[in-house]
Amino acid sequence: MLGLGDMTHGKQAGKRCVPVTDAAGRGPAQGVSLFLSGTDSAEAIWQTIRAHLRAEYGARTYDSWLKPLTLVSVDADTVTLGSPTHFTADWIRNHFAERLRLLWAAQSAAIQHIRIVVENGLKTAPAPEPEPVAAVVREEPAFGVALEPRYTFDSFVVGKANELAYNAARTVAEGGPSDFNPLYLHGTTGLGKTHLMHAIGWQIRSAMPGAKVVYMSAEKFMVEFVSAMRDKDTLSFKQRLRSADLLMIDDVQFIAGKDSTQEEFFHTMNEIISAGKRLVITADRSPQNLEGIENRILSRLAWGLVADINPADYELRLSILLEKMKRLPGATVGEDVIDFLARKITSNVRELEGALNRIVAYSTLVGKPIDLDFARQVLADVLKAHDRKVTIDEIQRKVADYYAIKLSDLLSARRAREVARPRQVAMFLAKRLTPRSLPDIGRRFGGRDHTTVMHAVKRIEELRADDSELDADITRLTRIIDA
Ligand code: ADP
Ligand code: MG
């Protein structure tokens, strides 16, 4: 997906930024920028390697895993590549690092190591390519950053949590009253602020062909402003911004406390508003809570329309997942998995969408169908953060209930098969569903040794592969325990 934030790392402001087209030669780059110190050849090599990877692994795998990689640096014998999340970085390290190393070495003999770093913890798992029809309308902006074709009003799902912001955005996009200026959208991360902003941009562009729509993050605003100051060319910077018919600045909290940028930003804001042009701003907090900003400016912000977005409830999360499924036409994801995601991933929509993309991409890669078990495995790290704690006690009670045996028998030393197998299942589930160590689990099962637990886990794993009844029991039990 287009990692808008990634284009504009403040810390990279001083370095040269070379935009990259993707492997198929289509521009603009999918949020990819190179920050190398004068090594055009490294960039060229990287492009060659990307094209190679695409041909070798096919579009689906390439788009899901390899395309989001960015070239961070080339340093003597080491190439550093950035991957958007810990999960994808691990995956790349385990599955593609050696291939990457060989490809690099073939192009440049000096290269011996590939380092994969996490470039931006905030990014979601890679999303599929925009549909071709959307790609056609993608326009390169004269200034600012391109709008993401997927972020339209049509693809935005409305629920209680976001209807205020949605209605406000629609009103502004349809040229609502001037006292709706500026529109200030706020909410914590991943709730759809940027999506709504781009939707406004698309709508204004289609309703008023030729309208100048400028979108950028506040971070990019700062980077551009600082570089204009350095080049002693702030005039053209100001003019370009102020000629916008619609100016949208995303995540303004970023410039709070950055004095000169802030000063410039708020002058721009004033001028845009006085000229009767539209201004849309987002932030992760309300205007009152933006710290270190002059009162005069705050009250100006609050004059307009301030709308917040709240975290989505279950229904909205479910509807959003169904909407996102439309963009993954090849994937079969059962209702139970969709419901599971909607119940478990409550933090924000970005994570929810990332989780869905991840299981779909992973299933394509390993050629496995997506069922609950699969989803649970692939999302283990995400779920850990969200899961309520499952206890060993609970597992023991529920397994005993399920097999209609006594809890005391489950924990006893009896070796009769009707209690031994449920006991192994319970141990297996304890390992799977809790963070407890093997010795810990052993202790809780009547003081058994950790090797017994290890054996049980292995045994159940083996049996499951052939014994569909046992497999179904485990799936059912997992659902019961983890309800
Ligand atoms: P924010 O800017 O608030 O951090 P984004 O606008 O980047 O969040 O949204 C994160 C992801 O979640 C995007 O891919 C966006 O399309 C998706 N999203 C958020 N809210 C909705 C919604 N109501 N309907 C559809 N997609 C949504
Ligand atoms: Mg955003």
Coordinates of C-alpha atoms and ligand atoms in Angstrom, one line a residue:
M1 CA 0.0 0.0 0.0
L2 CA 1.0 3.5 -0.4
G3 CA 2.9 4.3 2.8
L4 CA 2.3 8.0 2.7
G5 CA 4.1 8.6 5.9
D6 CA 7.1 6.9 4.7
M7 CA 7.9 9.3 2.0
T8 CA 8.7 11.9 4.4
H9 CA 10.9 10.8 7.3
G10 CA 12.0 14.0 8.9
K11 CA 15.3 12.5 9.8
Q12 CA 16.0 12.0 6.2
A13 CA 15.4 15.6 5.3
G14 CA 19.0 16.4 4.7
K15 CA 19.7 13.4 2.4
R16 CA 19.1 13.0 -1.2
C17 CA 15.8 11.5 -2.1
V18 CA 15.5 9.5 -5.3
P19 CA 12.0 8.5 -6.2
V20 CA 11.8 5.0 -7.6
T21 CA 9.4 3.5 -10.1
D22 CA 8.2 0.0 -9.4
A23 CA 9.6 -3.1 -11.0
A24 CA 7.2 -3.0 -13.9
G25 CA 8.4 0.5 -14.6
R26 CA 5.1 2.0 -13.5
G27 CA 5.4 5.1 -11.4
P28 CA 4.9 6.6 -9.0
A29 CA 6.7 4.5 -6.5
Q30 CA 4.5 2.8 -4.0
G31 CA 5.7 4.9 -1.1
V32 CA 9.2 4.0 -1.9
S33 CA 12.0 6.4 -1.7
L34 CA 15.7 5.8 -1.6
F35 CA 17.9 7.7 0.7
L36 CA 21.3 6.9 -0.5
S37 CA 24.3 9.1 -0.5
G38 CA 25.1 9.5 -4.2
T39 CA 24.8 5.8 -5.2
D40 CA 22.7 5.8 -8.3
S41 CA 24.1 2.4 -9.2
A42 CA 22.8 0.8 -6.0
E43 CA 19.4 2.1 -7.0
A44 CA 19.7 0.7 -10.5
I45 CA 20.8 -2.7 -9.1
W46 CA 17.9 -2.7 -6.7
Q47 CA 15.5 -2.1 -9.5
T48 CA 17.0 -5.0 -11.5
I49 CA 16.8 -7.2 -8.5
R50 CA 13.2 -6.3 -7.9
A51 CA 12.3 -7.1 -11.5
H52 CA 14.0 -10.4 -11.1
L53 CA 12.2 -11.2 -7.9
R54 CA 8.9 -10.4 -9.5
A55 CA 9.6 -12.7 -12.4
E56 CA 10.9 -15.4 -10.1
Y57 CA 8.2 -15.5 -7.5
G58 CA 5.2 -14.2 -9.4
A59 CA 3.1 -11.1 -8.9
R60 CA 1.1 -12.3 -5.9
T61 CA 4.1 -13.2 -3.7
Y62 CA 6.1 -10.4 -5.0
D63 CA 3.4 -7.8 -4.2
S64 CA 2.7 -9.2 -0.8
W65 CA 6.2 -9.6 0.5
L66 CA 8.9 -8.3 -1.6
K67 CA 7.5 -5.1 -3.1
P68 CA 7.2 -3.3 0.2
L69 CA 10.9 -3.7 0.8
T70 CA 12.8 -0.5 0.5
L71 CA 16.5 -0.1 -0.1
V72 CA 17.8 1.7 3.0
S73 CA 21.5 1.7 2.5
V74 CA 24.5 -0.1 0.9
D75 CA 27.5 -0.1 3.1
A76 CA 30.7 -1.8 2.0
D77 CA 29.6 -5.5 2.0
T78 CA 26.2 -5.1 3.5
V79 CA 22.9 -4.1 1.9
T80 CA 20.2 -3.0 4.4
L81 CA 16.6 -3.4 3.3
G82 CA 13.6 -2.1 5.2
S83 CA 10.5 -4.1 5.7
P84 CA 7.3 -2.5 7.1
T85 CA 6.5 -4.7 10.1
H86 CA 8.3 -7.1 12.4
F87 CA 6.3 -9.9 11.0
T88 CA 7.2 -9.2 7.4
A89 CA 10.8 -8.5 8.3
D90 CA 11.0 -11.9 10.0
W91 CA 9.4 -13.5 7.1
I92 CA 11.8 -12.0 4.6
R93 CA 14.8 -13.0 6.8
N94 CA 13.6 -16.6 6.9
H95 CA 12.4 -17.0 3.3
F96 CA 14.1 -14.6 1.0
A97 CA 17.3 -13.3 2.7
E98 CA 19.5 -15.9 1.0
R99 CA 18.0 -15.3 -2.4
L100 CA 18.4 -11.6 -2.0
R101 CA 22.0 -12.0 -1.0
L102 CA 22.7 -14.1 -4.1
L103 CA 21.0 -11.7 -6.4
W104 CA 22.9 -8.8 -4.9
A105 CA 26.2 -10.7 -5.0
A106 CA 25.6 -11.5 -8.7
Q107 CA 25.2 -7.8 -9.4
S108 CA 27.9 -6.5 -7.2
A109 CA 30.6 -8.9 -6.0
A110 CA 31.4 -6.9 -2.9
I111 CA 28.0 -7.7 -1.3
Q112 CA 28.1 -10.5 1.3
H113 CA 25.3 -9.7 3.8
I114 CA 21.7 -8.7 3.7
R115 CA 20.3 -7.0 6.7
I116 CA 16.5 -6.6 7.0
V117 CA 15.3 -3.9 9.3
V118 CA 11.9 -2.8 10.3
E119 CA 11.4 0.5 8.7
N120 CA 8.1 1.7 10.1
G121 CA 6.2 -0.1 12.8
L122 CA 3.1 1.7 11.9
K123 CA 2.6 0.4 8.5
T124 CA 0.1 -2.3 7.8
A125 CA 0.8 -5.5 6.1
P126 CA 1.0 -5.0 2.4
A127 CA -2.2 -4.4 0.6
P128 CA -2.9 -5.6 -2.9
E129 CA -2.3 -3.4 -5.9
P130 CA -5.0 -0.9 -6.7
E131 CA -7.3 -2.1 -9.4
P132 CA -6.3 -0.9 -12.9
V133 CA -9.2 1.4 -13.3
A134 CA -8.1 3.2 -10.2
A135 CA -4.6 3.3 -11.4
V136 CA -5.7 5.3 -14.4
V137 CA -7.1 8.1 -12.4
R138 CA -4.0 8.3 -10.2
E139 CA -2.5 11.7 -10.9
E140 CA 0.8 13.0 -10.0
P141 CA 0.3 16.1 -8.0
A142 CA 2.2 19.2 -8.9
F143 CA 3.0 19.5 -5.3
G144 CA 2.3 17.4 -2.3
V145 CA 1.7 13.7 -2.4
A146 CA -0.6 11.7 -4.8
L147 CA -3.9 10.6 -3.5
E148 CA -4.4 6.9 -2.8
P149 CA -6.9 5.5 -5.3
R150 CA -8.4 3.1 -2.8
Y151 CA -9.3 5.9 -0.4
T152 CA -12.7 7.0 -1.6
F153 CA -16.0 7.7 0.0
D154 CA -17.3 4.5 -1.7
S155 CA -14.9 2.3 0.1
F156 CA -15.3 4.0 3.4
V157 CA -17.7 2.1 5.7
V158 CA -19.8 4.3 7.9
G159 CA -20.8 3.4 11.5
K160 CA -21.6 5.1 14.7
A161 CA -17.9 5.7 15.5
N162 CA -17.2 7.6 12.4
E163 CA -20.5 9.0 11.0
L164 CA -19.8 12.5 12.3
A165 CA -16.5 12.7 10.6
Y166 CA -17.9 11.0 7.5
N167 CA -20.8 13.4 7.2
A168 CA -18.5 16.4 7.8
A169 CA -16.1 15.2 5.1
R170 CA -18.9 14.7 2.6
T171 CA -20.3 18.1 3.3
V172 CA -17.0 19.7 2.8
A173 CA -16.3 17.7 -0.4
E174 CA -19.7 18.8 -1.7
G175 CA -18.8 22.4 -1.1
G176 CA -20.7 22.9 2.2
P177 CA -21.0 26.3 4.0
S178 CA -17.9 28.3 4.6
D179 CA -18.2 28.1 8.3
F180 CA -17.1 24.5 7.9
N181 CA -13.7 25.8 7.1
P182 CA -11.3 24.4 8.2
L183 CA -12.5 20.9 8.7
Y184 CA -10.5 19.4 11.5
L185 CA -10.7 15.6 11.9
H186 CA -9.2 13.9 14.8
G187 CA -8.9 10.5 16.3
T188 CA -6.2 8.0 17.3
T189 CA -4.1 6.3 14.7
G190 CA -5.6 3.9 12.1
L191 CA -9.2 5.0 12.3
G192 CA -9.6 6.4 8.8
K193 CA -8.6 10.1 8.9
T194 CA -6.3 9.9 6.0
H195 CA -8.8 7.8 4.1
L196 CA -11.5 10.4 4.6
M197 CA -9.1 13.2 3.6
H198 CA -8.2 11.5 0.4
A199 CA -11.9 10.8 -0.3
I200 CA -12.5 14.6 -0.1
G201 CA -9.6 15.2 -2.5
W202 CA -11.0 12.7 -5.0
Q203 CA -14.4 14.0 -4.9
I204 CA -13.4 17.6 -5.3
R205 CA -11.2 16.7 -8.2
S206 CA -14.0 14.9 -10.0
A207 CA -16.6 17.6 -9.3
M208 CA -14.3 20.4 -10.2
P209 CA -11.8 19.3 -12.9
G210 CA -8.8 21.5 -12.8
A211 CA -9.1 22.2 -9.1
K212 CA -5.8 22.2 -7.4
V213 CA -5.8 19.7 -4.6
V214 CA -2.8 19.6 -2.4
Y215 CA -2.3 16.8 0.1
M216 CA 0.6 16.3 2.3
S217 CA 1.5 15.2 5.8
A218 CA 2.6 17.8 8.3
E219 CA 5.9 16.0 8.3
K220 CA 6.4 16.6 4.6
F221 CA 5.3 20.1 5.1
M222 CA 8.1 20.6 7.5
V223 CA 10.7 18.8 5.3
E224 CA 9.7 21.0 2.3
F225 CA 9.6 24.1 4.4
V226 CA 13.0 23.5 5.9
S227 CA 14.6 22.8 2.6
A228 CA 13.0 25.9 1.1
M229 CA 14.5 27.9 3.9
R230 CA 17.9 26.3 3.3
D231 CA 17.6 27.2 -0.4
K232 CA 16.3 30.7 0.5
D233 CA 13.3 30.0 -1.6
T234 CA 10.4 30.1 0.9
L235 CA 8.5 32.4 -1.5
S236 CA 7.8 29.7 -4.1
F237 CA 7.0 27.3 -1.3
K238 CA 4.4 29.6 0.0
Q239 CA 3.0 30.4 -3.4
R240 CA 2.6 26.8 -4.3
L241 CA 0.7 26.0 -1.2
R242 CA -1.4 29.0 -1.3
S243 CA -2.5 28.5 -4.8
A244 CA -4.3 25.3 -3.7
D245 CA -8.1 25.2 -4.0
L246 CA -8.1 22.5 -1.4
L247 CA -5.2 22.1 1.0
M248 CA -5.1 19.1 3.2
I249 CA -2.5 18.6 5.8
D250 CA -2.4 15.3 7.6
D251 CA -1.3 14.6 11.2
V252 CA -0.6 18.2 12.3
Q253 CA 0.3 17.1 15.8
F254 CA 3.7 16.3 14.2
I255 CA 4.7 20.0 14.0
A256 CA 3.5 21.0 17.5
G257 CA 6.5 22.4 19.2
K258 CA 8.5 22.8 16.0
D259 CA 8.5 26.5 16.1
S260 CA 9.4 28.0 12.8
T261 CA 7.5 25.3 10.9
Q262 CA 4.5 25.8 13.0
E263 CA 4.6 29.5 12.5
E264 CA 4.7 29.1 8.7
F265 CA 2.0 26.4 8.8
F266 CA -0.4 28.6 10.6
H267 CA 0.3 31.6 8.4
T268 CA -0.5 29.4 5.4
M269 CA -3.6 28.2 7.1
N270 CA -4.8 31.8 7.7
E271 CA -4.2 32.8 4.2
I272 CA -6.0 29.8 2.7
I273 CA -9.0 30.4 4.9
S274 CA -9.1 34.1 4.2
A275 CA -8.9 33.5 0.5
G276 CA -12.0 31.3 0.8
K277 CA -10.1 28.2 -0.1
R278 CA -10.8 24.9 1.6
L279 CA -8.6 23.6 4.3
V280 CA -8.7 20.1 5.9
I281 CA -6.6 19.1 8.7
T282 CA -6.2 15.9 10.7
A283 CA -4.5 15.3 14.0
D284 CA -4.4 12.5 16.6
R285 CA -6.0 14.9 19.1
S286 CA -8.5 17.7 19.5
P287 CA -7.4 21.3 18.8
Q288 CA -7.5 22.0 22.6
N289 CA -5.1 19.3 23.2
L290 CA -2.5 20.3 20.6
E291 CA 0.3 21.5 22.9
G292 CA 2.6 24.5 22.3
I293 CA 0.4 26.2 19.8
E294 CA -0.7 29.8 20.1
N295 CA -4.2 30.5 21.3
R296 CA -5.0 32.7 18.4
I297 CA -4.3 29.7 16.1
L298 CA -6.2 27.2 18.2
S299 CA -9.2 29.3 18.2
R300 CA -9.0 29.7 14.4
L301 CA -8.9 25.9 14.1
A302 CA -11.9 25.6 16.4
W303 CA -13.9 28.1 14.4
G304 CA -14.3 25.6 11.7
L305 CA -15.8 22.2 12.0
V306 CA -14.2 19.8 14.4
A307 CA -15.2 16.1 14.1
D308 CA -13.8 13.2 15.9
I309 CA -13.5 9.5 14.9
N310 CA -13.9 6.9 17.6
P311 CA -12.7 3.3 17.6
A312 CA -15.0 1.0 15.6
D313 CA -17.4 -1.3 17.4
Y314 CA -17.8 -4.9 16.5
E315 CA -20.4 -4.3 13.8
L316 CA -18.4 -1.7 12.1
R317 CA -15.2 -3.8 12.2
L318 CA -17.2 -6.7 10.6
S319 CA -18.5 -4.4 7.8
I320 CA -15.1 -3.0 7.2
L321 CA -13.6 -6.5 6.8
L322 CA -16.4 -7.4 4.4
E323 CA -15.7 -4.3 2.4
K324 CA -11.9 -5.1 2.3
M325 CA -12.7 -8.6 1.2
K326 CA -14.1 -7.2 -2.0
R327 CA -10.5 -6.1 -2.8
L328 CA -9.2 -9.6 -2.4
P329 CA -11.2 -11.4 -5.0
G330 CA -9.1 -14.5 -5.1
A331 CA -9.2 -15.2 -1.4
T332 CA -11.6 -17.4 0.4
V333 CA -12.0 -16.4 4.0
G334 CA -14.8 -18.1 6.0
E335 CA -17.3 -16.2 8.1
D336 CA -15.9 -17.7 11.2
V337 CA -12.5 -16.2 10.4
I338 CA -13.9 -12.8 9.6
D339 CA -15.9 -12.9 12.9
F340 CA -12.8 -14.0 14.7
L341 CA -10.8 -11.0 13.4
A342 CA -13.6 -8.6 14.1
R343 CA -13.8 -9.8 17.7
K344 CA -10.1 -10.0 18.4
I345 CA -8.6 -7.0 16.7
T346 CA -10.2 -4.1 18.3
S347 CA -7.4 -1.5 18.4
N348 CA -7.9 0.1 15.1
V349 CA -8.9 -0.4 11.5
R350 CA -5.4 -0.4 10.2
E351 CA -4.4 -3.4 12.2
L352 CA -7.6 -5.1 11.3
E353 CA -7.0 -4.6 7.6
G354 CA -3.4 -5.5 8.1
A355 CA -4.4 -8.8 9.8
L356 CA -6.7 -9.7 6.9
N357 CA -4.1 -8.9 4.3
R358 CA -1.6 -10.9 6.2
I359 CA -3.5 -14.1 6.4
V360 CA -4.5 -13.8 2.7
A361 CA -0.9 -13.2 1.6
Y362 CA 0.5 -15.9 3.8
S363 CA -2.1 -18.4 2.7
T364 CA -1.2 -17.7 -1.0
L365 CA 2.5 -18.1 -0.1
V366 CA 2.3 -21.4 1.7
G367 CA -0.7 -22.7 -0.3
K368 CA -2.9 -23.4 2.7
P369 CA -6.6 -22.7 3.0
I370 CA -7.5 -20.0 5.6
D371 CA -9.3 -21.5 8.6
L372 CA -9.4 -20.4 12.2
D373 CA -6.4 -22.3 13.2
F374 CA -4.4 -20.9 10.3
A375 CA -5.5 -17.3 11.1
R376 CA -4.6 -17.8 14.7
Q377 CA -1.1 -19.0 13.9
V378 CA -0.4 -16.3 11.4
L379 CA -1.6 -13.6 13.7
A380 CA -0.1 -15.0 16.9
D381 CA 1.9 -11.9 17.6
V382 CA -1.0 -9.5 16.9
L383 CA -3.4 -11.6 18.9
K384 CA -1.0 -11.8 21.9
A385 CA -1.4 -8.1 22.3
H386 CA -5.2 -8.2 22.1
D387 CA -6.0 -11.5 23.7
R388 CA -7.5 -11.8 27.0
K389 CA -5.4 -14.1 29.1
V390 CA -6.4 -17.8 28.8
T391 CA -5.3 -19.7 31.9
I392 CA -4.2 -23.2 32.3
D393 CA -7.0 -23.8 34.8
E394 CA -9.5 -22.8 32.3
I395 CA -8.1 -25.0 29.7
Q396 CA -8.1 -28.0 32.1
R397 CA -11.7 -27.4 33.1
K398 CA -13.0 -27.0 29.6
V399 CA -11.1 -30.0 28.2
A400 CA -12.4 -32.1 31.1
D401 CA -16.0 -30.9 30.4
Y402 CA -15.6 -31.5 26.7
Y403 CA -14.5 -35.1 27.1
A404 CA -16.9 -35.6 30.1
I405 CA -14.2 -36.7 32.4
K406 CA -13.4 -35.5 36.0
L407 CA -10.9 -32.7 36.4
S408 CA -9.2 -34.8 39.1
D409 CA -8.7 -37.6 36.5
L410 CA -7.3 -35.2 34.0
L411 CA -4.7 -34.1 36.6
S412 CA -4.1 -37.6 38.0
A413 CA -1.4 -40.1 37.2
R414 CA -3.9 -42.5 35.5
R415 CA -2.8 -43.7 32.2
A416 CA -6.0 -45.1 30.8
R417 CA -6.5 -43.9 27.3
E418 CA -9.8 -42.1 28.0
V419 CA -8.0 -39.7 30.3
A420 CA -4.5 -39.8 28.9
R421 CA -5.5 -38.5 25.4
P422 CA -7.6 -35.6 26.8
R423 CA -4.7 -34.8 29.1
Q424 CA -2.4 -34.6 26.1
V425 CA -4.9 -32.4 24.3
A426 CA -5.1 -30.1 27.4
M427 CA -1.3 -29.9 27.5
F428 CA -1.1 -29.2 23.8
L429 CA -3.7 -26.4 24.2
A430 CA -1.9 -25.0 27.2
K431 CA 1.2 -24.7 25.1
R432 CA -0.7 -23.2 22.2
L433 CA -2.9 -20.8 24.0
T434 CA -0.9 -19.6 26.9
P435 CA 2.6 -18.1 27.1
R436 CA 3.5 -20.7 29.8
S437 CA 6.7 -22.7 29.5
L438 CA 6.8 -26.4 29.3
P439 CA 8.1 -26.9 32.9
D440 CA 5.4 -24.5 34.0
I441 CA 2.7 -26.5 32.3
G442 CA 4.1 -29.8 33.6
R443 CA 3.9 -28.5 37.1
R444 CA 0.3 -27.6 36.7
F445 CA -0.6 -31.0 35.4
G446 CA 0.1 -32.8 38.6
G447 CA 3.8 -32.1 38.8
R448 CA 4.8 -33.7 35.5
D449 CA 8.2 -33.3 33.9
H450 CA 8.6 -30.9 31.0
T451 CA 9.6 -33.7 28.6
T452 CA 6.1 -35.2 29.2
V453 CA 4.5 -32.0 28.1
M454 CA 6.8 -31.8 25.1
H455 CA 5.9 -35.4 24.1
A456 CA 2.2 -34.6 24.5
V457 CA 2.5 -31.6 22.2
K458 CA 4.4 -33.5 19.6
R459 CA 2.1 -36.5 19.8
I460 CA -1.1 -34.4 19.3
E461 CA 0.5 -32.6 16.4
E462 CA 1.3 -35.9 14.7
L463 CA -2.1 -37.4 15.4
R464 CA -4.0 -34.4 14.2
A465 CA -2.5 -34.7 10.8
D466 CA -4.3 -38.1 10.2
D467 CA -7.1 -38.1 12.7
S468 CA -9.8 -35.8 11.5
E469 CA -11.9 -36.4 14.5
L470 CA -9.1 -35.3 16.9
D471 CA -8.4 -32.3 14.6
A472 CA -12.1 -31.3 14.8
D473 CA -12.0 -31.7 18.6
I474 CA -9.1 -29.4 18.9
T475 CA -10.6 -26.8 16.6
R476 CA -13.8 -26.9 18.7
L477 CA -12.0 -26.8 22.0
T478 CA -9.9 -23.9 20.8
R479 CA -13.0 -22.0 20.0
I480 CA -14.7 -22.9 23.3
I481 CA -11.7 -21.9 25.4
D482 CA -11.0 -18.7 23.4
A483 CA -14.6 -17.5 23.1
Ligands
ADP1 P1 -5.5 7.3 10.1 O1 -5.2 8.3 9.1 O2 -6.7 7.7 11.0 O3 -4.4 6.8 10.9 P2 -6.1 5.7 7.8 O4 -7.0 6.6 7.1 O5 -4.7 5.6 7.3 O6 -6.1 6.0 9.4 O7 -6.8 4.2 7.9 C1 -6.1 3.0 8.1 C2 -6.6 2.0 7.2 O8 -7.9 1.6 7.7 C3 -6.8 2.4 5.8 O9 -6.4 1.4 4.9 C4 -8.2 2.7 5.6 O10 -8.7 2.4 4.3 C5 -8.8 1.7 6.6 N1 -10.1 2.3 7.2 C6 -10.2 3.0 8.3 N2 -11.5 3.3 8.5 C7 -12.2 2.7 7.5 C8 -13.6 2.6 7.2 N3 -14.5 3.2 8.0 N4 -13.9 2.0 6.1 C9 -13.0 1.4 5.3 N5 -11.7 1.4 5.6 C10 -11.3 2.1 6.7
MG2 MG -3.3 9.0 8.7

